[in-house]
XYZ file of C-alpha atoms in Angstrom:
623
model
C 0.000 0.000 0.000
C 1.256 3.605 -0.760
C 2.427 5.776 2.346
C -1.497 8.292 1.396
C -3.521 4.908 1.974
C -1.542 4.416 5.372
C -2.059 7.988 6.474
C -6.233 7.474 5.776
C -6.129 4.516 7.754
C -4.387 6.831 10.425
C -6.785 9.114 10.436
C -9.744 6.579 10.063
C -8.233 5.406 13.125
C -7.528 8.563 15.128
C -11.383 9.869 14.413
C -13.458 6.358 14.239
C -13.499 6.667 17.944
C -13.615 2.593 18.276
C -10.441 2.644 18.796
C -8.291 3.743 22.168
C -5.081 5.949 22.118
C -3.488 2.858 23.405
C -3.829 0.262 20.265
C -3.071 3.347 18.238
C -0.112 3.959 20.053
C 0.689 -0.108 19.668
C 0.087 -0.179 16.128
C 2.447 2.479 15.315
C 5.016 0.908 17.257
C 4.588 -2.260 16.001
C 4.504 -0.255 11.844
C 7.661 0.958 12.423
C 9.453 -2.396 12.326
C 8.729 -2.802 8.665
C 10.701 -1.268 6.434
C 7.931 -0.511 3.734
C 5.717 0.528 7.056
C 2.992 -1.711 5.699
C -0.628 -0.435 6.970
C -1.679 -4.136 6.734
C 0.799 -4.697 9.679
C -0.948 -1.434 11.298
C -4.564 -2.738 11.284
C -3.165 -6.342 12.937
C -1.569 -4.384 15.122
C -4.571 -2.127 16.216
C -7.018 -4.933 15.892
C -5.249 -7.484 18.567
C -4.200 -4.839 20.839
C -8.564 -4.139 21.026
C -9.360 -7.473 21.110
C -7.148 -7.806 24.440
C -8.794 -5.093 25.709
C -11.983 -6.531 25.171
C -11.230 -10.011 27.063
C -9.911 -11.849 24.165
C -6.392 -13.446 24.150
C -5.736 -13.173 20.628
C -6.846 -12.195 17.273
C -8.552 -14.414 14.663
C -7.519 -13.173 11.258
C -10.218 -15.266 10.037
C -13.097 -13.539 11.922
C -12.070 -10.290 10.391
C -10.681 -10.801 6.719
C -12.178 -8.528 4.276
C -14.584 -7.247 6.991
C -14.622 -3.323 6.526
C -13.953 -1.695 9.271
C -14.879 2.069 8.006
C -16.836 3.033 5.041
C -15.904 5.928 2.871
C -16.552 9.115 4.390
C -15.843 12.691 2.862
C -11.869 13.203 2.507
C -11.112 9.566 3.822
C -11.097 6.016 1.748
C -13.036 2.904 3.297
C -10.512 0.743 5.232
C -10.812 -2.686 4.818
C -9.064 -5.614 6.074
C -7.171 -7.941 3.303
C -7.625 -11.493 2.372
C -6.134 -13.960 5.230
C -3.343 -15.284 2.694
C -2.518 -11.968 2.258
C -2.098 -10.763 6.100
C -0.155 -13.890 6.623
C 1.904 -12.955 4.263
C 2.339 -9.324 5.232
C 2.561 -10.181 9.150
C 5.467 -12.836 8.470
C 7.261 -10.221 6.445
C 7.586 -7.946 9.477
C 10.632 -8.774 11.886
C 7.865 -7.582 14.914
C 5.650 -11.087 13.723
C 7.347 -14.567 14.509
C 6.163 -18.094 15.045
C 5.157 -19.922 18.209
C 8.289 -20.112 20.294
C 9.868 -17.183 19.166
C 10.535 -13.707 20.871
C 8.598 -11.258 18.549
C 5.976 -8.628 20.049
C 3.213 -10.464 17.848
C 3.030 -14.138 17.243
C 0.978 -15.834 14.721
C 0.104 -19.409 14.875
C -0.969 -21.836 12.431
C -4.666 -21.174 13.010
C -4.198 -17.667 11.673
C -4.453 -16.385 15.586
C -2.748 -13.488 16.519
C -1.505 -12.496 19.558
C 0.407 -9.869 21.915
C 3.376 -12.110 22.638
C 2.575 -11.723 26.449
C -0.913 -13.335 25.900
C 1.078 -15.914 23.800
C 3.292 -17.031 26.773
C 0.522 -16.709 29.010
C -1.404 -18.821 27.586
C 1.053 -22.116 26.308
C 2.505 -22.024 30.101
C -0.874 -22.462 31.491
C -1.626 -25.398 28.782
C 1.833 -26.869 28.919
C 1.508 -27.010 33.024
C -2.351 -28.674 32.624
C -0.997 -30.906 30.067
C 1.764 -32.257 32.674
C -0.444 -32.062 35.399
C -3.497 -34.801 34.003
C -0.976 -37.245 32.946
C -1.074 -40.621 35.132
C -2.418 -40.644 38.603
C -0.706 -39.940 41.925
C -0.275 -43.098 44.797
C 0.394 -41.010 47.972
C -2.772 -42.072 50.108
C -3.200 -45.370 52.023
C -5.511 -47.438 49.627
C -6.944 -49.261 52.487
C -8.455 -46.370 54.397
C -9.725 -44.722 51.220
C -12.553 -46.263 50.645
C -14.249 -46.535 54.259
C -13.527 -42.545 54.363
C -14.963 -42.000 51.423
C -17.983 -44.099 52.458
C -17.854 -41.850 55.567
C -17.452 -38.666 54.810
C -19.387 -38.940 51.466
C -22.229 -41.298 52.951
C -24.733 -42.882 50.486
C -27.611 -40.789 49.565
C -29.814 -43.677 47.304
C -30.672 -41.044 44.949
C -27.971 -42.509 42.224
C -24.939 -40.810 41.423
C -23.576 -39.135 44.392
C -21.187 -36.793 42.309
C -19.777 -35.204 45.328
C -18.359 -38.437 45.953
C -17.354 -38.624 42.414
C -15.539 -35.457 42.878
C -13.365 -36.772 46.114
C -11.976 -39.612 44.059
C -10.858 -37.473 41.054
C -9.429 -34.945 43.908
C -7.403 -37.582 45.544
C -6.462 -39.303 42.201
C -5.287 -36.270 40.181
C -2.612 -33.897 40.509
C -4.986 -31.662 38.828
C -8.506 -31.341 39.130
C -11.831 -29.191 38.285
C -15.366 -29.024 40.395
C -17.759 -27.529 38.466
C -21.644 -27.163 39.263
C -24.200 -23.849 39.883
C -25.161 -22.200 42.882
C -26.273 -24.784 45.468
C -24.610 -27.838 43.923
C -22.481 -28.232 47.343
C -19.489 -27.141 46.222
C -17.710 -25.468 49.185
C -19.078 -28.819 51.252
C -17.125 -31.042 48.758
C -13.838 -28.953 49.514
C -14.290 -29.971 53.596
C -14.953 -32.953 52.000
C -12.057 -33.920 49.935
C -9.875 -32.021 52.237
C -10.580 -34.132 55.475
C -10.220 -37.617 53.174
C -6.969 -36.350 52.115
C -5.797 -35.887 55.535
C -6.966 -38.963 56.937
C -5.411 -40.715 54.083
C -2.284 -39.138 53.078
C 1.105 -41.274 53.754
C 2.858 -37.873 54.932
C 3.563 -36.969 58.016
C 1.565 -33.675 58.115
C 0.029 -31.791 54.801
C 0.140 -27.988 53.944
C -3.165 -26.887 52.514
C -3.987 -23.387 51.014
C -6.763 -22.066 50.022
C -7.158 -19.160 47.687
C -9.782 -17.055 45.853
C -9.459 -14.183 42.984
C -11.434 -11.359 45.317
C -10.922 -10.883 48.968
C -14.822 -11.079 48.961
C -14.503 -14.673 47.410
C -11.918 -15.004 49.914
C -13.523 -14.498 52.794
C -16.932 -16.096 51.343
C -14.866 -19.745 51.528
C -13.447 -19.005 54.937
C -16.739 -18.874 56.070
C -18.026 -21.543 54.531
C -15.593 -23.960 55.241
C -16.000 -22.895 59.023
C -19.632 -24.135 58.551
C -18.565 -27.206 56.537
C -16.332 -28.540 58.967
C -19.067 -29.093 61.555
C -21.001 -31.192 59.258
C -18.188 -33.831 58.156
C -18.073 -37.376 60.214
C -14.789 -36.848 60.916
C -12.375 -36.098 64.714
C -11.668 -33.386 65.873
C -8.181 -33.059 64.618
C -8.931 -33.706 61.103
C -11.325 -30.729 61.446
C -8.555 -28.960 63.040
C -6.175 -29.393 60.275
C -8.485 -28.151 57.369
C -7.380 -24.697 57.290
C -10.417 -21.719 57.300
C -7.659 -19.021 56.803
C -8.469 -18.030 52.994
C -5.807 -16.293 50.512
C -6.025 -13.981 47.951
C -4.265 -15.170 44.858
C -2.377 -12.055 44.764
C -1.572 -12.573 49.105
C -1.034 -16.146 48.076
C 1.755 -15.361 45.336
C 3.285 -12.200 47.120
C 3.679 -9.278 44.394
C 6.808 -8.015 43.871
C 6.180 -4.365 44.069
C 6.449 -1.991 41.186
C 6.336 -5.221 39.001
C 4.049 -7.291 37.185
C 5.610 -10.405 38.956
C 5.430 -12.886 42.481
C 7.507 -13.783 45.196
C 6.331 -17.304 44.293
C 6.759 -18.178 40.595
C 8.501 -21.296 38.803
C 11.546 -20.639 40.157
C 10.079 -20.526 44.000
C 7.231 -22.221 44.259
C 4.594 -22.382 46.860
C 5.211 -24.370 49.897
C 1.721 -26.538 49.683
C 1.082 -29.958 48.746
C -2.784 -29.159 47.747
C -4.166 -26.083 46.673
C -7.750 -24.784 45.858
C -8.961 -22.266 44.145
C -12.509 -21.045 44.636
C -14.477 -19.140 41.948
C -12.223 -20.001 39.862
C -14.688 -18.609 36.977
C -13.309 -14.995 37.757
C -9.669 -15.903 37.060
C -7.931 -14.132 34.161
C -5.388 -15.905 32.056
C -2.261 -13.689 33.407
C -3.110 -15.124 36.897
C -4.255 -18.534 36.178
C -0.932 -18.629 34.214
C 1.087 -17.598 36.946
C -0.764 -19.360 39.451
C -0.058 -22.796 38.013
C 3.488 -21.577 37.643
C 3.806 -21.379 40.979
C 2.319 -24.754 42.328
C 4.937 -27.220 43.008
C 4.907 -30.250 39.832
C 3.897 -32.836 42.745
C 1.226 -30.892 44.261
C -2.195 -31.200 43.737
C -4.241 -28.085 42.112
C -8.334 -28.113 42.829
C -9.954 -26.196 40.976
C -13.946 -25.086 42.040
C -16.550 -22.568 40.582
C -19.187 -22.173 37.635
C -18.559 -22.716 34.333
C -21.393 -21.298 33.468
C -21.222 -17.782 35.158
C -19.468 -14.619 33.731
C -16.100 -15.131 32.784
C -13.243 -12.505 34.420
C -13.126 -9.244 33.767
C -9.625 -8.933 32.302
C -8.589 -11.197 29.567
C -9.880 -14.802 29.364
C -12.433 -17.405 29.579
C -10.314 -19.623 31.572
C -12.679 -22.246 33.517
C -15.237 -22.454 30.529
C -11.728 -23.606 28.205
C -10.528 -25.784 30.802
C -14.178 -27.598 31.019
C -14.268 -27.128 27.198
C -17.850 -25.785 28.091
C -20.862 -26.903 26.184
C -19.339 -29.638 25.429
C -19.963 -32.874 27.416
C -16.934 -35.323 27.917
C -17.230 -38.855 29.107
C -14.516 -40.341 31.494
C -12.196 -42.478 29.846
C -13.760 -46.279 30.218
C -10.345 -47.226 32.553
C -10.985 -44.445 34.301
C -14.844 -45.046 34.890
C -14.353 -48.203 36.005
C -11.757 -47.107 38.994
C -15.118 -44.222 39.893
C -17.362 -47.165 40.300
C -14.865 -49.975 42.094
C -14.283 -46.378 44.811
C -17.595 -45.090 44.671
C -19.403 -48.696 44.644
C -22.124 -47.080 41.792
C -22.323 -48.221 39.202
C -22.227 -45.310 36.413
C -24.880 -45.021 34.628
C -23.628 -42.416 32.481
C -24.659 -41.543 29.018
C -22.004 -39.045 27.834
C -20.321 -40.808 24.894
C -16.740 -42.033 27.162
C -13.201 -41.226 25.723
C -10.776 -44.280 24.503
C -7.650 -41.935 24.371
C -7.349 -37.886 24.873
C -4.881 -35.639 27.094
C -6.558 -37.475 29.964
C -8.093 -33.864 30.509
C -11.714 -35.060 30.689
C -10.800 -37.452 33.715
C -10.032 -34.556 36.144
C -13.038 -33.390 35.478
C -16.378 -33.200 37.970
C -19.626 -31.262 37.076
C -22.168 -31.546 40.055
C -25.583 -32.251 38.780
C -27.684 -31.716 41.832
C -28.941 -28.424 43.585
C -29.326 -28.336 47.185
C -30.752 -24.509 47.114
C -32.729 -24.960 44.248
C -35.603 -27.881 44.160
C -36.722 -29.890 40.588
C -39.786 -27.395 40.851
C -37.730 -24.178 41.586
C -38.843 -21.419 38.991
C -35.306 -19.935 39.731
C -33.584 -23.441 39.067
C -36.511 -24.087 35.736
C -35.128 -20.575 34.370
C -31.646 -20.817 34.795
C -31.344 -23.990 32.900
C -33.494 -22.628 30.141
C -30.514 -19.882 29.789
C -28.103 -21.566 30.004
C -29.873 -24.092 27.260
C -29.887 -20.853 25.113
C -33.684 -21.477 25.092
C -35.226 -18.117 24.814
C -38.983 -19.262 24.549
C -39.110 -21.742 27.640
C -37.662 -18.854 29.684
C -39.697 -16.283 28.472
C -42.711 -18.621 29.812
C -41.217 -19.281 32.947
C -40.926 -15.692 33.507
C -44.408 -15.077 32.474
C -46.156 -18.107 33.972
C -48.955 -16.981 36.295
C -48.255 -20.114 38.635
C -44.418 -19.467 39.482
C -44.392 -17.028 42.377
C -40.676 -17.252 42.914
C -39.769 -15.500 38.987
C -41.047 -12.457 38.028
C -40.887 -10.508 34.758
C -41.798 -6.524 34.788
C -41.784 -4.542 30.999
C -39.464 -2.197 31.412
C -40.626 0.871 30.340
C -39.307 4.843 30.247
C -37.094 5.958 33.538
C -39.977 7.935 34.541
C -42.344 5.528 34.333
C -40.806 3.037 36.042
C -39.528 5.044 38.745
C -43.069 4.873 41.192
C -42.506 0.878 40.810
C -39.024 1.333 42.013
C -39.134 3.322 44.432
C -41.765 1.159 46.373
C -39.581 -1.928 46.181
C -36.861 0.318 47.446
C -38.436 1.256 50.110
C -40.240 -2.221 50.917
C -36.769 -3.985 50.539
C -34.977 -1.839 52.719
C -36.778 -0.380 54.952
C -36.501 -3.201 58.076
C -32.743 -2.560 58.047
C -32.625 0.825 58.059
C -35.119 0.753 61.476
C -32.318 -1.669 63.002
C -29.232 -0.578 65.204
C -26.848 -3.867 66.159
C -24.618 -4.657 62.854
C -25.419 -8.227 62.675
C -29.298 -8.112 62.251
C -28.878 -5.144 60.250
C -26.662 -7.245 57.970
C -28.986 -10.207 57.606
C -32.035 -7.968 56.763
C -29.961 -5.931 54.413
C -28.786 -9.302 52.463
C -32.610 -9.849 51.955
C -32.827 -7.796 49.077
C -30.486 -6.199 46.332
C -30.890 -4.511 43.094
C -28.565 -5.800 40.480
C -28.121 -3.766 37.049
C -26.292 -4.712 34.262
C -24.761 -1.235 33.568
C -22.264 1.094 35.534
C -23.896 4.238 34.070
C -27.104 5.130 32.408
C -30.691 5.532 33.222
C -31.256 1.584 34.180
C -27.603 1.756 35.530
C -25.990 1.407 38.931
C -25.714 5.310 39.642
C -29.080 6.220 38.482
C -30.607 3.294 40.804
C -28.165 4.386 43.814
C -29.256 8.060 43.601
C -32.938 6.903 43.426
C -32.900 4.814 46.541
C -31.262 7.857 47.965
C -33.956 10.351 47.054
C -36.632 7.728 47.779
C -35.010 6.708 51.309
C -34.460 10.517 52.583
C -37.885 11.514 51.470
C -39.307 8.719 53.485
C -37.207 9.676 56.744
C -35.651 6.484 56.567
C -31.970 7.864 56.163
C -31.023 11.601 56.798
C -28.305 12.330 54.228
C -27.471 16.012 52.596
C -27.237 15.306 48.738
C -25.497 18.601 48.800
C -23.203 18.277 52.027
C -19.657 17.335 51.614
C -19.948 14.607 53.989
C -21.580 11.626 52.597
C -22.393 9.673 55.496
C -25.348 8.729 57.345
C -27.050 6.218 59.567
C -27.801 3.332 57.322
C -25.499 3.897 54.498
C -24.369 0.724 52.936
C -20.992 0.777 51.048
C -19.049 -1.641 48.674
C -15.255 -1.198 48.662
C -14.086 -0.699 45.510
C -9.851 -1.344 45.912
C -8.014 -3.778 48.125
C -6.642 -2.477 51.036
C -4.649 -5.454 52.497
C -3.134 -3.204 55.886
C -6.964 -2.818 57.103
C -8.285 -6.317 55.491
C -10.554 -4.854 53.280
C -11.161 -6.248 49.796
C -12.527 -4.949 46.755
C -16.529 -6.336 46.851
C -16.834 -6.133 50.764
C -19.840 -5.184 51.804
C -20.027 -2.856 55.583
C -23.053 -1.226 56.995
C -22.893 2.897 58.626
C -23.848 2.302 62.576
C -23.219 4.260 65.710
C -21.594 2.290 68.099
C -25.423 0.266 69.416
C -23.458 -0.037 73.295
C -23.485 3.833 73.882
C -25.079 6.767 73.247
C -22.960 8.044 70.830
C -23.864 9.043 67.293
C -19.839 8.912 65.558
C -20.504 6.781 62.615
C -18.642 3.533 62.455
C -18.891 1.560 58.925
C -19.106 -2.306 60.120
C -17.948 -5.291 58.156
C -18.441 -9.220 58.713
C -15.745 -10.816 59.365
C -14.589 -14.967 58.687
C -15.113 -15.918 62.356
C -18.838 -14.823 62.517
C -18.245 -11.525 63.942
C -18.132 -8.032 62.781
C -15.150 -5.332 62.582
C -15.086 -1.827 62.478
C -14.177 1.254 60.950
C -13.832 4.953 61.104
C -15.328 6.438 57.474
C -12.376 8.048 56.674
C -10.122 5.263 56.679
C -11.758 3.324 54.117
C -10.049 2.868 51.090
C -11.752 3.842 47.697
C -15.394 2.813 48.022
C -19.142 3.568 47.152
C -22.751 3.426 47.845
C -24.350 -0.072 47.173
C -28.276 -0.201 47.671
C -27.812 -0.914 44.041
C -24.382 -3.007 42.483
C -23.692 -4.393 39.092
C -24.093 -8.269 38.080
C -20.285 -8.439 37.858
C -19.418 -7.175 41.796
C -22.204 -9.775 43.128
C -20.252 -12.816 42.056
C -20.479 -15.092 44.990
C -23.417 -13.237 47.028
C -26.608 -14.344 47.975
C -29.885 -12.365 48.386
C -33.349 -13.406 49.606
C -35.176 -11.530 47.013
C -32.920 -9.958 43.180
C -34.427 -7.162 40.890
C -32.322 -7.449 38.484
C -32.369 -4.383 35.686
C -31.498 -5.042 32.183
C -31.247 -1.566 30.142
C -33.837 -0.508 27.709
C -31.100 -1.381 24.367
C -28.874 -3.559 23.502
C -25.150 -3.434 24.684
C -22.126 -6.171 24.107
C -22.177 -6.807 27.789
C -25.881 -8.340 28.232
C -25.104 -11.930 27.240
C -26.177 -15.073 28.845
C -23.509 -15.730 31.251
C -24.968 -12.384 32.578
C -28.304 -12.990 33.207
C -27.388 -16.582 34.149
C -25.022 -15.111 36.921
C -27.837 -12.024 37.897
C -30.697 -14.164 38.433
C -28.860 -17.242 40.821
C -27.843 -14.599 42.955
C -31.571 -15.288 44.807
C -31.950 -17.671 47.093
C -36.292 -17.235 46.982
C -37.535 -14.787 44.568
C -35.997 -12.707 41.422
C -37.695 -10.039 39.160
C -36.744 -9.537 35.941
C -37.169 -5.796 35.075
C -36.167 -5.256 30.872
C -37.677 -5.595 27.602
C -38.331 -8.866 25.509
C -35.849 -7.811 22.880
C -33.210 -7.049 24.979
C -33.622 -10.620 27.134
C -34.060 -12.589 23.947
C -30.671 -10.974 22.432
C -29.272 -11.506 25.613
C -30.042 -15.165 25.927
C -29.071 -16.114 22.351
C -25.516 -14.244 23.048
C -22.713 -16.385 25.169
C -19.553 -15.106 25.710
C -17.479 -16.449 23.083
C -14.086 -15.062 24.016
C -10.828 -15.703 21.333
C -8.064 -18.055 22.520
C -6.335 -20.819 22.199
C -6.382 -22.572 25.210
C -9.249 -25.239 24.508
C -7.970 -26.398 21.203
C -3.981 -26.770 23.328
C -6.094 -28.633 25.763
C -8.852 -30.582 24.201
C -7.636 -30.529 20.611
């Protein structure tokens, strides 16, 4: 191309507004390695630094070959992208483009993907360390108490396939391992679970166990689950003393080296644990995950727990839904099947088609069928399975039906309009709180009911709902705030943390509630938070680290909470963001009762969208 067709795609670029200062800035970079400064080079360049941006790992030439990517406009030419042969071509004629394997700041593999190299050795680490981790099976347990713990601590429930137990004998086989299942499905019991059978059957001498989670929410979510857990397993005393309740943050876990994208704990160091498990693992990025497996020892065992079907992280990556190849449904290998039933003593009456030969991938594997919170006749358990399904009608009905009291669905309408509605479930969902003084009942009341939205900003968005409740609240005497005072807080107000803040203990998604102090008569404001052991901690509001009001939070930040009663508020258009992960995640945060609040067309899109993010990583593990 001639140096006046590279400066219109400049300028396409600099005005089109689709595309940040950053991948500019990239693609220039990367342009100047080529001696001809090729614009073909320039558009790969911009296009894979966006797509990273976005959540993919790479760039599929294929996706976007010939696609036009701005029409002609007055003084500017259309831009569009060239053939694939072509790009290949073009790419592998730059010295800033190599193969797999080599040190270039793009590489392009044989399945025309391209990718930052970064994302590249992100992502064939992680593979490379699953890949060695399925192979064979591991012999460190005493074979002759296995089986009468398992029977113990994983009792016989006659209902068929207890997959629980299933899960313990993958956990104790495999250096590697992957509990998958939706809210309810007894996941954080399995953990106590597995954990107490491998301590009552491991042949060392004592066994270092650390648990970790991506959020310090998450984090302390486990803790207090497994604190709960532990008083339900048939085990002594000093097995349930041994299962640790102390929960990590990855970062904590790893140690960052400050000023520096890397951890105390890497490769090179890795961490002194021979198990570790890894709770939502759903909301792991690749650049973690990666580093994470890095830094577990080769001969220690990695479990893996969260939804495969929720919302996949919010930096780059679909990691759990590539590891469990999601919607895809892999048998165990017939050897291995046959070891399930000789431990389990079911016999597996299991109709996925079973693997002869494979990377031994879908043996580490554990999806649990049944939910414990959610009954075969549970409107909230019906619906979620229709998403997930894709199956727009049969949740449309479900929604709709008359007869299900525990899903509602409300037409969303203009702001205006709907704002009477809102404001009296506002005021009906939060009012028994706000009339409460001691912390801990005014935490339980508040976890009755939230307001989820699937936007930050807008009229259907987080903001807009906050400053409602706000107005809605004060005008009902319910909270005595000054919109217009420079100090925000008042009796009542309910805050989310927003950055970690590892000196206090604070983690980004904590929830605290504003009290005075309910043993004397004094009105200084204290924000409370619970804490692992049951209890509650407190703080002075100007301590906090960065934070916000949360009568109202998005889909994203509730990962991992649990409400009586969900509204949760789709906008009145379509965005990228509403898929079916989304709603899928939204709607299971409700233990009883969720409304729906949005418009057909917008839930149907939504529903028929999944979030298909560009990588790798399934075909280097499943392929």
């Amino acid at each position: 191309m001639t140096k006046g067709n590279l400066q219109n795609i400049k300028s396409n670029f600099n005005t089109s507004g689709i595309f940040s200062e950053l991948d500019i800035h990239f693609a220039r970079f990367i342009q100047r390695f080529s001696v001809d400064r090729e614009a073909d080079i320039f558009i790969g360049a911009a296009l894979v630094s966006r797509a990273t941006a976005k959540g993919d790992i790479c760039l599929k030439l294929d996706a976007m070959a010939e696609t036009v990517l701005f029409d002609k406009q007055e003084g500017l030419d259309p831009v569009i992208c060239p053939p694939v042969d072509k790009w290949r071509q073009k790419l592998f004629a730059s010295p800033a483009v190599g193969k797999p394997g080599e040190r270039c700041p793009l590489i392009l593999d044989d399945q025309n993907r391209l990718y930052l190299y970064r994302y590249w050795e992100y992502e064939a680490k992680l593979s490379d360390a699953i890949r060695q981790r399925v192979k064979g099976e591991l012999a460190e347990y005493n074979f002759k108490k296995f089986k009468p713990c398992l029977d113990r601590l994983f009792p016989d429930n006659g209902q068929g396939i207890d997959w629980q137990k299933v899960a313990a004998v993958i956990a104790v086989l495999k250096r590697f391992s992957v509990i998958t299942g939706g809210p309810g499905s007894g996941k954080t019991y399995t953990i106590a679970g597995i954990l107490a059978l491998l301590l009552e059957c491991t042949q060392q001498a004592r066994l270092d166990i650390c648990l970790t989670a991506p959020t310090g929410k998450a984090a302390a979510r486990l803790g207090e689950s497994i604190i709960q857990a532990k008083e339900h397993l048939a085990c002594s005393n000093h097995i349930k003393g041994a299962i640790p309740a102390e929960v990590f943050t990855i970062h904590r876990l790893l140690k960052p080296i400050t000023g520096t994208p890397y951890f105390r704990y890497n490769s090179d160091n890795p961490l002194p644990a021979d198990v570790v498990v890894v709770d939502e693992a759903s909301m792991v990025d690749l650049a973690l995950m990666s580093k994470l497996l890095q830094a577990v020892a080769p001969d220690a065992r990695l479990l893996l727990v969260g939804d495969k079907d929720q919302l996949a992280s919010v930096e780059a990556g679909s990691v759990l839904g590539d590891i469990c190849d999601r919607q895809v449904i892999h048998g165990f290998s017939k050897g291995f099947l046959k070891k399930i039933e000789d431990y389990t003593g079911t016999a597996m009456d299991y109709s996925a088609p079973m693997s002869k030969e494979g990377s031994g991938l879908q043996d580490c594997i554990c999806v649990l069928k049944k939910s414990y919170r959610f009954s075969t006749q549970s409107g909230i358990g019906a619906i979620s399975r229709a998403i997930n399904l894709g199956d727009v009608e049969s949740s449309l009905a479900l929604l709709k039906s008359l007869t299900e009291k525990a899903v509602e669905w409300i037409e969303l309408r203009s702001p205006g309009s709907m704002g009477a509605e809102l404001a009296r479930m506002v005021i009906e969902g939060y009012r028994k709180y706000l009339k409460i003084n001691d912390p801990v009942l005014a935490m339980e009341a508040f976890n009755e009911f939230k307001i989820l939205c699937a936007l930050k900003i807008g009229p259907f968005g987080v903001n807009a709902v906050n400053h409602l409740a706000e107005q809605v609240l004060r005008r009902e005497n319910l909270i005595l705030n000054d919109p217009l005072a420079r100090y925000p807080w008042y009796k009542g107000r309910p805050v989310l943390i927003t950055r970690n803040d590892y000196n206090l203990g604070l983690f980004n998604g904590d929830i605290g509630i504003t009290l005075p102090d309910p043993d004397t008569l004094d009105d200084k404001l204290h924000v409370y938070f619970p804490d692992a052991a049951g209890g509650f901690r407190r703080f002075l509001p100007h301590r906090l680290p960065e934070h916000e009001t949360v009568f109202a939070m998005t889909v994203h930040k509730s990962q991992g909470s649990e409400f009586d009663h969900v509204i949760l508020i789709l906008p009145d258009k379509d965005y990228p963001l509403l898929t079916r992960e989304l709603i899928y995640t939204g709607l299971t945060r409700a233990r009883k009762m969720v409304s729906i609040w949005g418009t057909e067309s917008v839930f149907k899109t939504a529903i028929v969208r999944k979030i298909e993010r560009t990588s790798g990583l399934r075909d280097a593990l499943w392929r």
